[in-house]
Tab-separated table of C-alpha atoms in Angstrom:
chain	number	residue	atom	x	y	z
A	1	UNK	CA	121.723	142.174	121.415
A	2	UNK	CA	119.015	141.632	118.863
A	3	UNK	CA	118.890	141.108	115.110
A	4	UNK	CA	115.896	141.542	112.808
A	5	UNK	CA	115.986	140.567	109.140
A	6	UNK	CA	113.069	141.631	106.943
A	7	UNK	CA	112.212	140.731	103.341
A	8	UNK	CA	109.635	142.584	101.230
A	9	UNK	CA	108.873	144.896	104.154
A	10	UNK	CA	106.986	148.125	103.465
A	11	UNK	CA	109.045	151.346	103.660
A	12	UNK	CA	107.047	152.522	106.688
A	13	UNK	CA	108.173	149.482	108.712
A	14	UNK	CA	111.777	149.818	107.560
A	15	UNK	CA	111.760	153.454	108.637
A	16	UNK	CA	110.275	152.532	112.011
A	17	UNK	CA	112.989	149.909	112.577
A	18	UNK	CA	115.700	152.414	111.624
A	19	UNK	CA	114.547	154.674	114.473
A	20	UNK	CA	115.454	152.070	117.106
A	21	UNK	CA	118.110	149.924	115.403
A	22	UNK	CA	121.095	150.218	113.083
A	23	UNK	CA	120.524	148.939	109.523
A	24	UNK	CA	123.861	147.265	108.714
A	25	UNK	CA	122.690	145.817	105.375
A	26	UNK	CA	119.485	146.171	103.407
A	27	UNK	CA	116.816	144.671	105.649
A	28	UNK	CA	119.227	143.654	108.458
A	29	UNK	CA	118.813	145.567	111.733
A	30	UNK	CA	120.870	145.161	114.921
A	31	UNK	CA	120.827	146.813	118.307
A	32	UNK	CA	120.888	146.463	122.050
A	33	UNK	CA	117.674	147.524	123.781
A	34	UNK	CA	115.717	146.594	126.912
A	35	UNK	CA	113.253	143.722	126.926
A	36	UNK	CA	110.313	146.131	126.923
A	37	UNK	CA	111.602	147.985	123.851
A	38	UNK	CA	112.498	144.690	122.138
A	39	UNK	CA	108.925	143.436	122.568
A	40	UNK	CA	107.510	146.757	121.347
A	41	UNK	CA	109.708	146.631	118.227
A	42	UNK	CA	108.713	143.025	117.433
A	43	UNK	CA	105.032	143.909	117.924
A	44	UNK	CA	105.443	146.687	115.336
A	45	UNK	CA	107.067	144.212	112.935
A	46	UNK	CA	104.196	141.732	113.390
A	47	UNK	CA	101.581	144.401	112.684
A	48	UNK	CA	103.471	146.163	109.884
A	49	UNK	CA	105.058	143.371	107.822
A	50	UNK	CA	102.051	143.065	105.434
A	51	UNK	CA	103.068	140.591	102.645
A	52	UNK	CA	106.723	140.354	103.700
A	53	UNK	CA	108.430	138.157	106.249
A	54	UNK	CA	110.825	138.676	109.131
A	55	UNK	CA	113.005	136.779	111.556
A	56	UNK	CA	113.889	138.143	114.966
A	57	UNK	CA	116.763	136.803	117.116
A	58	UNK	CA	117.862	138.012	120.537
A	59	UNK	CA	120.322	137.046	123.261
A	60	UNK	CA	118.855	135.118	126.168
A	61	UNK	CA	119.876	132.740	128.920
A	62	UNK	CA	119.052	129.458	127.165
A	63	UNK	CA	120.891	126.389	125.957
A	64	UNK	CA	121.586	128.071	122.599
A	65	UNK	CA	122.336	131.481	124.127
A	66	UNK	CA	119.677	133.073	121.932
A	67	UNK	CA	116.056	132.730	120.939
A	68	UNK	CA	114.250	133.620	117.719
A	69	UNK	CA	110.822	134.045	116.197
A	70	UNK	CA	109.452	134.515	112.689
A	71	UNK	CA	106.482	136.176	111.037
A	72	UNK	CA	105.184	135.951	107.458
A	73	UNK	CA	105.476	133.251	104.819
A	74	UNK	CA	108.869	131.582	104.611
A	75	UNK	CA	110.148	128.052	103.976
A	76	UNK	CA	111.968	128.113	107.320
A	77	UNK	CA	109.821	127.484	110.390
A	78	UNK	CA	110.936	127.362	114.036
A	79	UNK	CA	110.189	124.119	115.901
A	80	UNK	CA	110.832	122.942	119.467
A	81	UNK	CA	112.820	119.712	119.791
A	82	UNK	CA	113.819	118.409	123.252
A	83	UNK	CA	113.858	121.917	124.667
A	84	UNK	CA	115.884	123.401	121.797
A	85	UNK	CA	114.466	125.670	119.135
A	86	UNK	CA	115.535	124.491	115.688
A	87	UNK	CA	114.635	125.379	112.101
A	88	UNK	CA	112.537	123.123	109.900
A	89	UNK	CA	112.536	123.558	106.125
A	90	UNK	CA	109.239	123.229	104.313
A	91	UNK	CA	109.888	121.471	100.989
A	92	UNK	CA	109.162	123.448	97.825
A	93	UNK	CA	105.965	122.557	95.982
A	94	UNK	CA	106.437	119.761	93.443
A	95	UNK	CA	107.112	120.808	89.883
A	96	UNK	CA	104.247	120.175	87.485
A	97	UNK	CA	106.490	119.657	84.471
A	98	UNK	CA	108.238	116.330	83.940
A	99	UNK	CA	112.032	116.291	83.766
């Protein structure tokens, strides 16, 4: 099982994802494909995302039972911590106006 969520993705990428996966909500794609096809799909996302961002999660034999990767600018960044992949939040830029 795999899940891909895209934001601000170009229509060409969204159409490409819809060929291989089911779009269950706007920008949310799910499916069950082989490892080879999964890697091919993610490679297309990496090369076609342009100014958008995406997160990709898939089932695997790990402590969490899944793994994930991201591409594009987002406040959430994957980090490794004691063998587990977690999510780190980048703080928003400070406001320039006083209270």
